[in-house]
Coordinates of C-alpha atoms and ligand atoms in Angstrom, one line a residue:
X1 CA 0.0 0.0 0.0
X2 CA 2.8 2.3 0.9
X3 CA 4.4 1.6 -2.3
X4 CA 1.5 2.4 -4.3
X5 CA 0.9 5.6 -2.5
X6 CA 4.7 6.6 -3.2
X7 CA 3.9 5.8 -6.8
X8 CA 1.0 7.9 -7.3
X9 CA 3.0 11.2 -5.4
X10 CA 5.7 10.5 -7.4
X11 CA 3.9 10.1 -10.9
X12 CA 1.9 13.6 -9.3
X13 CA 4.9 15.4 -9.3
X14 CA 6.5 14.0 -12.8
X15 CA 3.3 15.6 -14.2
X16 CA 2.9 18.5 -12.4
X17 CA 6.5 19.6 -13.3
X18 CA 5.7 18.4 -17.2
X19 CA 2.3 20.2 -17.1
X20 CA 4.5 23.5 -16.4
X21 CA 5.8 25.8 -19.1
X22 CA 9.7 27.1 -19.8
X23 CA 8.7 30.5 -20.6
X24 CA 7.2 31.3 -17.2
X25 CA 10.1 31.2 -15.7
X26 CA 11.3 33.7 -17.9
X27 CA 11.8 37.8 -17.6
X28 CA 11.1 39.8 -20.1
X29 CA 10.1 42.9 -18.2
X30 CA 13.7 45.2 -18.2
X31 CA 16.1 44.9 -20.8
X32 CA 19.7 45.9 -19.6
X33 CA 21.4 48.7 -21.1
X34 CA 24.5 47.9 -23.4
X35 CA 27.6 48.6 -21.6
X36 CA 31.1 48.3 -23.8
X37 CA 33.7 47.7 -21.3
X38 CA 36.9 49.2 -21.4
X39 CA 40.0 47.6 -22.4
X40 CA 42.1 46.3 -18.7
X41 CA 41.6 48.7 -16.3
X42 CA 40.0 51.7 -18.7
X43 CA 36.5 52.8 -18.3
X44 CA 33.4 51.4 -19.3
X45 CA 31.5 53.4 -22.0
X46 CA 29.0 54.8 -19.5
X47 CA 31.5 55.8 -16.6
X48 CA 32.3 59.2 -16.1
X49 CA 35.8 59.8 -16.0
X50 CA 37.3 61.7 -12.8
X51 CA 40.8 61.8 -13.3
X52 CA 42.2 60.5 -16.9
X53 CA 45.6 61.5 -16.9
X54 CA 45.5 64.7 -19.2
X55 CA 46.4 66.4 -16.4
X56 CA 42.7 68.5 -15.6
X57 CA 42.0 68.7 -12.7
X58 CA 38.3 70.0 -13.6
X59 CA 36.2 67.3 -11.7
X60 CA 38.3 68.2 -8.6
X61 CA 38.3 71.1 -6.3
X62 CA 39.9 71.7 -2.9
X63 CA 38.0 70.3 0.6
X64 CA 39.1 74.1 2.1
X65 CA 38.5 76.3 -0.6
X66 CA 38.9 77.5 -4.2
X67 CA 40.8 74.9 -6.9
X68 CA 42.2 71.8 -6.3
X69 CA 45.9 72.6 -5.4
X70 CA 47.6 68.8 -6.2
X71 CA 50.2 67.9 -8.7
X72 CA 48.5 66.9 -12.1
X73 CA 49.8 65.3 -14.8
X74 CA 49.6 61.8 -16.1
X75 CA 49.0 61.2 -12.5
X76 CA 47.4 63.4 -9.8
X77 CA 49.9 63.6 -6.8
X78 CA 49.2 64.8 -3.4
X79 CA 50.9 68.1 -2.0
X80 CA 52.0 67.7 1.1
X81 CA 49.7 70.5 3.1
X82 CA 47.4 71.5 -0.1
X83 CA 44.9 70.1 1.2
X84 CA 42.5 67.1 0.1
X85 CA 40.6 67.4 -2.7
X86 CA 36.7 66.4 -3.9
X87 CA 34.7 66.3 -6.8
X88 CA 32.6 69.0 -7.6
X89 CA 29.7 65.7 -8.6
X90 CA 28.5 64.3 -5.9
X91 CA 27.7 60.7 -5.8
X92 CA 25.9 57.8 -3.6
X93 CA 25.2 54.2 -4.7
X94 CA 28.4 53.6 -7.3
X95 CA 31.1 51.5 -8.6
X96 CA 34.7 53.3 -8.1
X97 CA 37.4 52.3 -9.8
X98 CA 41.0 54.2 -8.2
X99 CA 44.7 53.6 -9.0
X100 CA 47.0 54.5 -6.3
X101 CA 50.9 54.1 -5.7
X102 CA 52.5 54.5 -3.0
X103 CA 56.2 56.8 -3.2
X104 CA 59.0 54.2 -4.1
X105 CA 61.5 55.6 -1.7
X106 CA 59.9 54.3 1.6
X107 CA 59.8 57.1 4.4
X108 CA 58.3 56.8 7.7
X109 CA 56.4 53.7 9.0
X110 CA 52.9 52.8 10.3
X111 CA 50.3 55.2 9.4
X112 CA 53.5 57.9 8.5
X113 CA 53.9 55.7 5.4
X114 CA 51.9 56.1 2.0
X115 CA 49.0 57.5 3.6
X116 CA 46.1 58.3 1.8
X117 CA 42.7 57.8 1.7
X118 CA 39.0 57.8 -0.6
X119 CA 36.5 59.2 1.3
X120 CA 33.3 58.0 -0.2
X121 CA 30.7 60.8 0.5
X122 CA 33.5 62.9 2.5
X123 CA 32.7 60.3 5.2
X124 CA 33.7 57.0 5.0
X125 CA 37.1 56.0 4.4
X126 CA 38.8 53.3 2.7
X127 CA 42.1 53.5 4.0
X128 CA 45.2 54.0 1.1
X129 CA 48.6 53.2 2.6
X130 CA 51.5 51.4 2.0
X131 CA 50.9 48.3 4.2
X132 CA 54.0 46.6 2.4
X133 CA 55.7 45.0 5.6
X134 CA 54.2 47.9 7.0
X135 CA 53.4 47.1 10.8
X136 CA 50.3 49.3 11.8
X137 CA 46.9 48.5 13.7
X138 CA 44.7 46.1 11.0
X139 CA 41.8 48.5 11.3
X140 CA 44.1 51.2 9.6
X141 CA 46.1 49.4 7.1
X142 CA 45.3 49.5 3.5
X143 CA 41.8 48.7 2.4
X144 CA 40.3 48.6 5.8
X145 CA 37.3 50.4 6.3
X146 CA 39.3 53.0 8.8
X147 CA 39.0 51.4 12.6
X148 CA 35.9 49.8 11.7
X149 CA 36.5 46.7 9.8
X150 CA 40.2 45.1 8.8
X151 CA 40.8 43.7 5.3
X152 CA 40.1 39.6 5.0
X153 CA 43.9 39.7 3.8
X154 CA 46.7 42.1 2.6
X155 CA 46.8 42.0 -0.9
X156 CA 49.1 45.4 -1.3
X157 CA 52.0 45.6 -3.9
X158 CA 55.5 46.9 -3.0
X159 CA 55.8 49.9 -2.7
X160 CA 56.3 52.4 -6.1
X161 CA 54.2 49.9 -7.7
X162 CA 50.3 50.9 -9.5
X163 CA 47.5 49.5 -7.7
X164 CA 44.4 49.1 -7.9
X165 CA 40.3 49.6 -5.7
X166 CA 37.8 48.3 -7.2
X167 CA 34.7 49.8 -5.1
X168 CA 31.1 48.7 -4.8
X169 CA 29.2 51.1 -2.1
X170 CA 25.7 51.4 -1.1
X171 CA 25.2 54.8 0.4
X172 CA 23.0 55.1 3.6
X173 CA 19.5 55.8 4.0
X174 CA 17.9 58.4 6.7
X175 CA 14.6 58.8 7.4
X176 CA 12.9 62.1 7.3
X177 CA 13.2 62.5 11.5
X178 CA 17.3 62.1 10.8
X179 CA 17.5 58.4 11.8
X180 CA 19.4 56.2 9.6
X181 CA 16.7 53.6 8.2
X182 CA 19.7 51.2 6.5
X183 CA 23.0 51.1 6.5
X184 CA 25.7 51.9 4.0
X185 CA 27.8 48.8 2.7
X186 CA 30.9 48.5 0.8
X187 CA 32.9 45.8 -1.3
X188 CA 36.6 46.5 -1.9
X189 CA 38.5 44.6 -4.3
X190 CA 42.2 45.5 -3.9
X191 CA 44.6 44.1 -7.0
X192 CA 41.2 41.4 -7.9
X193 CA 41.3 40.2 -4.5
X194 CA 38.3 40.5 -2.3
X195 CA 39.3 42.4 0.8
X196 CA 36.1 43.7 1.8
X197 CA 33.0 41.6 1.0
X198 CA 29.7 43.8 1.5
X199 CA 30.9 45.2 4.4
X200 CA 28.4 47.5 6.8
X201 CA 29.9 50.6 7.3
X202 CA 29.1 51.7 10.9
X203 CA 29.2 55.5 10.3
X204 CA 31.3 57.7 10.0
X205 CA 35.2 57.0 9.6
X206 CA 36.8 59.0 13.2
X207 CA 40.1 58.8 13.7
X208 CA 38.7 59.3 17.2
X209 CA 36.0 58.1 19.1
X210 CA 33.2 55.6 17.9
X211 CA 31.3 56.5 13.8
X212 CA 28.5 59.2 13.6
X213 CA 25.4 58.7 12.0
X214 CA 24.2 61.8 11.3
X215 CA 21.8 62.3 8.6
X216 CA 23.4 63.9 5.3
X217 CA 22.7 64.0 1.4
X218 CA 22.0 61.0 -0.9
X219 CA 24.9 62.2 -2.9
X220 CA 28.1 63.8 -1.7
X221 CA 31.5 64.1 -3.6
X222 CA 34.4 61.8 -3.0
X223 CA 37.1 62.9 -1.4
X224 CA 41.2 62.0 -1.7
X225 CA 43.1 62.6 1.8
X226 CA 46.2 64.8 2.1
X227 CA 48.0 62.6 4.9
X228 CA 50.6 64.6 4.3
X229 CA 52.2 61.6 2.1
X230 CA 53.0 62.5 -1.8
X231 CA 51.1 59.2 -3.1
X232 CA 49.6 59.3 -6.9
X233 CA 46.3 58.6 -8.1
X234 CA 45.7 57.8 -12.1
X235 CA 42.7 56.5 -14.1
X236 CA 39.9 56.8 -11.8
X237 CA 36.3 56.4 -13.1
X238 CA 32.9 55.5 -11.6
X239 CA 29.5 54.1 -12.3
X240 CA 26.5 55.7 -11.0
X241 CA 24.3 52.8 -9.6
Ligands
LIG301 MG1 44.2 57.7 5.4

């Protein structure tokens, strides 16, 4: 009896999955916009371009005041004291693509050594420094989500050497009474290995005391820290999301 009970669910199910059609499983309802991606590390056709190497610095302007004040050429360097420097666009939810190098003649140590930073939204920070047999706190070393969340391993190049960020981020959402109703998360990919893997960003990036989650813009401009450090910056591009 058990058998022929087993028989006839079985048989039920043979049917019911024969009696279904292919085509309902299937989406028709928004076709994806053609992208041509760009060859290596160059920009997809529908990024816009921050910093190409022509040596504008016409996206950027200074985090103080007035024009941005770093070195431009095929690659933007900091100056030491200029102050860092934004976009004039703001963005939130984006893919950020940033080549950075670190100087080649190694001064300092720790966080003294190939700082930098990107500051998505002027807030939060994904740490640039040269964490080449550097020895520093994880929180702070390159590609950490500064004192929030260290990198699932250290992927960084010696140092004088090009490198590269990809960036995934999700910008945070506040509700209209200022509380934030979801956080902001972030996947870093640091020379095509995953370092950060949709991350939650806690708030704010302080270099002291706990993040801040104070309400702010959907879109804000990315920043590039002065640390004080002369690292270079080239081919940087992004995709709204
Ligand atoms: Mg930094």
């Amino acid at each position: 009896m058990k058998k022929i009970i087993a028989l006839i669910i079985f048989s039920g199910f043979i049917l019911s999955i024969h009696s279904q059609k292919p085509k309902e499983t299937e989406d028709w309802s928004g076709k994806p916009e053609v992208v041509t991606p760009g060859e290596g590390t160059q920009p997809p056709s529908d990024a816009i371009v921050l910093y190409g190497g022509a040596g504008d610095l016409d996206k950027w302007e200074s985090e103080r005041e007035g024009p941005a004040r770093w070195s431009a050429g095929k690659e933007l360097t900091v100056v030491a004291r200029a102050g860092g420097i934004k976009t004039k666009q703001s963005f939130g939810d984006m893919q950020l693509h940033i080549e950075w190098r670190s100087p080649a003649e190694v001064k300092g140590d720790g966080q003294g050594r190939g700082n930098s930073g990107i500051f998505l939204m002027g807030k939060y920070e994904v740490q640039v420094l040269d964490s080449y047999n550097n020895k520093t706190y994880y929180n702070g070393q390159a590609g950490s989500i500064y004192k929030q969340t260290i990198p699932l391993v250290n992927a960084c190049l010696p140092p004088g050497e090009w490198q590269t960020y990809e960036i995934i981020f999700e910008a945070p959402v506040f509700s209209e009474d200022g509380t934030k109703k979801s956080s902001s998360y972030v996947t870093v990919i640091h020379n095509g290995v995953l370092i950060q893997n949709h991350v939650e960003i806690l708030g704010t990036t302080e270099f002291i005391g706990k993040p801040k989650n104070t309400a702010h813009p959907d879109k804000l401009p990315i920043h590039l820290q002065d640390h004080g450090n002369p690292v270079s910056y080239r081919n940087i591009w992004v995709r709204e999301l």
